[in-house]
CSV table of C-alpha atoms in Angstrom, one decimal:
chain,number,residue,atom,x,y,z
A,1,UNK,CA,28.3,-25.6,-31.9
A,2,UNK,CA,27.2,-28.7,-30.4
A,3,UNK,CA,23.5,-29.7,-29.4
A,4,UNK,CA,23.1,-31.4,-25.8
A,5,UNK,CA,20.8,-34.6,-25.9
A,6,UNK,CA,17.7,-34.6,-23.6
A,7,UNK,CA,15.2,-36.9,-23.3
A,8,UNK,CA,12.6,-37.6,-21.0
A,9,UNK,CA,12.9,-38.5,-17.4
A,10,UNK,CA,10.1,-39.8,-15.2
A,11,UNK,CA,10.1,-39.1,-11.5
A,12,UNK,CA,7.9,-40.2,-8.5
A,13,UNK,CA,7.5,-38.1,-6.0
A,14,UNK,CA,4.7,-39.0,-3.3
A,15,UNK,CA,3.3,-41.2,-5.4
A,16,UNK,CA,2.8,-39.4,-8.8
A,17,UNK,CA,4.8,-39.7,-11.4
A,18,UNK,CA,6.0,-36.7,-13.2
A,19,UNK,CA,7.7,-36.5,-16.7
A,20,UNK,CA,10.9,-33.8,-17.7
A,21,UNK,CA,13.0,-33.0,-20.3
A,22,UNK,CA,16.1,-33.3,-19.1
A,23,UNK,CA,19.4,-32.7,-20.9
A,24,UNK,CA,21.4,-36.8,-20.7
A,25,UNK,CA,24.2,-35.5,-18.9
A,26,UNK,CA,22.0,-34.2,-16.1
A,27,UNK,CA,19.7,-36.8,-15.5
A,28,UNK,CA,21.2,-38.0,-12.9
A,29,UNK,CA,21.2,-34.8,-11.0
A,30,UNK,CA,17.7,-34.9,-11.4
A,31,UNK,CA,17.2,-38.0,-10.2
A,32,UNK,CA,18.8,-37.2,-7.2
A,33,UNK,CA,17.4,-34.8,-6.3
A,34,UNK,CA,13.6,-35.9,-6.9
A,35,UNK,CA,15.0,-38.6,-4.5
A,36,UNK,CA,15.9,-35.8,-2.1
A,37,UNK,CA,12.2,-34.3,-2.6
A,38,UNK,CA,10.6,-37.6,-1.9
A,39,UNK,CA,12.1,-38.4,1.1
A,40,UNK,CA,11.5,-34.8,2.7
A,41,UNK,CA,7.9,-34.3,1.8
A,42,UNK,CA,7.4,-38.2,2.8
A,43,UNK,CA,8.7,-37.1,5.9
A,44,UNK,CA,6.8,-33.8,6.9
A,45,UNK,CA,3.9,-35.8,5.3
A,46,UNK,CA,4.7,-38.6,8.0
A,47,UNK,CA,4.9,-36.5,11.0
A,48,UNK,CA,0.7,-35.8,10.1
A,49,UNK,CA,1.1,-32.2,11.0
A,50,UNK,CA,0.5,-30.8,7.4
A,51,UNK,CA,-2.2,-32.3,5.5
A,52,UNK,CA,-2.4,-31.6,1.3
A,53,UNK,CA,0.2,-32.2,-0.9
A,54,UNK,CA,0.5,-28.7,-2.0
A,55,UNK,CA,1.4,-27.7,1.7
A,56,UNK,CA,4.0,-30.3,2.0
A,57,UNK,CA,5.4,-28.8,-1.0
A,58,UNK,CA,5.7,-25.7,0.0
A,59,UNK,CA,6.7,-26.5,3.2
A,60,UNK,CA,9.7,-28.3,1.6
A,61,UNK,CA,10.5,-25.7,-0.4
A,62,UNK,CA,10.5,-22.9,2.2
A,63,UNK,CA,13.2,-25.8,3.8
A,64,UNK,CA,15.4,-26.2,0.9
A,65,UNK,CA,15.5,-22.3,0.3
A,66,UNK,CA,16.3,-21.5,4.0
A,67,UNK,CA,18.9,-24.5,3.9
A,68,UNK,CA,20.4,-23.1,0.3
A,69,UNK,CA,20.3,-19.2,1.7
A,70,UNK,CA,22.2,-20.5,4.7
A,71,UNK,CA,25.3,-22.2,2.4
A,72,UNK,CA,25.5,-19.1,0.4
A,73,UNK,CA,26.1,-17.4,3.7
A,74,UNK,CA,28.5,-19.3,4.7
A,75,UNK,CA,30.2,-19.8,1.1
A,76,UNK,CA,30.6,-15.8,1.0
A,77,UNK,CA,32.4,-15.8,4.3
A,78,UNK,CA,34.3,-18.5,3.3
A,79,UNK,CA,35.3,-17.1,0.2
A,80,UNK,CA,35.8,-13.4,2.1
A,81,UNK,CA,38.5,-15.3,4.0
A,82,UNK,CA,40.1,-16.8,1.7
A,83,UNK,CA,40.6,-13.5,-0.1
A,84,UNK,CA,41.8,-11.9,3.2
A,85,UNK,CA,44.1,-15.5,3.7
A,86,UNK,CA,45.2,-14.5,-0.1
A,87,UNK,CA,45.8,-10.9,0.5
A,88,UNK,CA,48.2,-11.4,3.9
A,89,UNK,CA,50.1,-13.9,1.9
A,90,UNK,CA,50.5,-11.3,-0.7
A,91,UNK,CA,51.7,-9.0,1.4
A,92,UNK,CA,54.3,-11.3,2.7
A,93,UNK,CA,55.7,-12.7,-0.5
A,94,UNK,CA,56.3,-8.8,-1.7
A,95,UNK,CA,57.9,-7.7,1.6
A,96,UNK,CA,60.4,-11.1,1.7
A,97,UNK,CA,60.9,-10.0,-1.7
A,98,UNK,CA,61.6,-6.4,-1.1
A,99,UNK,CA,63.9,-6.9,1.6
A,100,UNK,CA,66.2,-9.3,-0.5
């Protein structure tokens, strides 16, 4: 069994740096996506109608949860039909097949 190598990553975000163990071979996931957090909280922070840090957080977070709930919406009807998609060409291969 093999043992993934972390390390220690150091992300800004609004200013304050943060330090996480991170596995190597998703660091740069990570660092993505503090990027992503940055820029939105510098953003809501920006537009001076939420004032704290914590807020802005949460305000972000509330974002990014609504934004992920809707792609899991739409990836299960995607996924519905493509099974339905599947299931018609099914059908179709067995009936040419049948009637051969």
């Amino acid at each position: 069994m093999s043992q993934k190598q972390s390390s220690v990553v150091s992300l800004t975000i609004l200013g304050k740096e943060y330090k996480i163990a991170c596995d190597f071979d998703e660091q740069e996931l990570l660092l993505e996506s503090a990027k992503q957090l940055d820029e939105k909280m510098r953003k809501i922070r920006n537009a001076g109608k939420i004032n704290g840090d914590d807020r802005i957080a949460v305000m972000v977070a509330l974002n990014m949860a609504h934004e992920l709930q809707l792609l899991q919406n739409e990836n299960e009807k995607l996924n519905q039909n493509l099974n339905e998609c599947l299931s018609n060409m099914r059908h179709k291969i067995e009936n040419v097949l049948e009637n051969e």
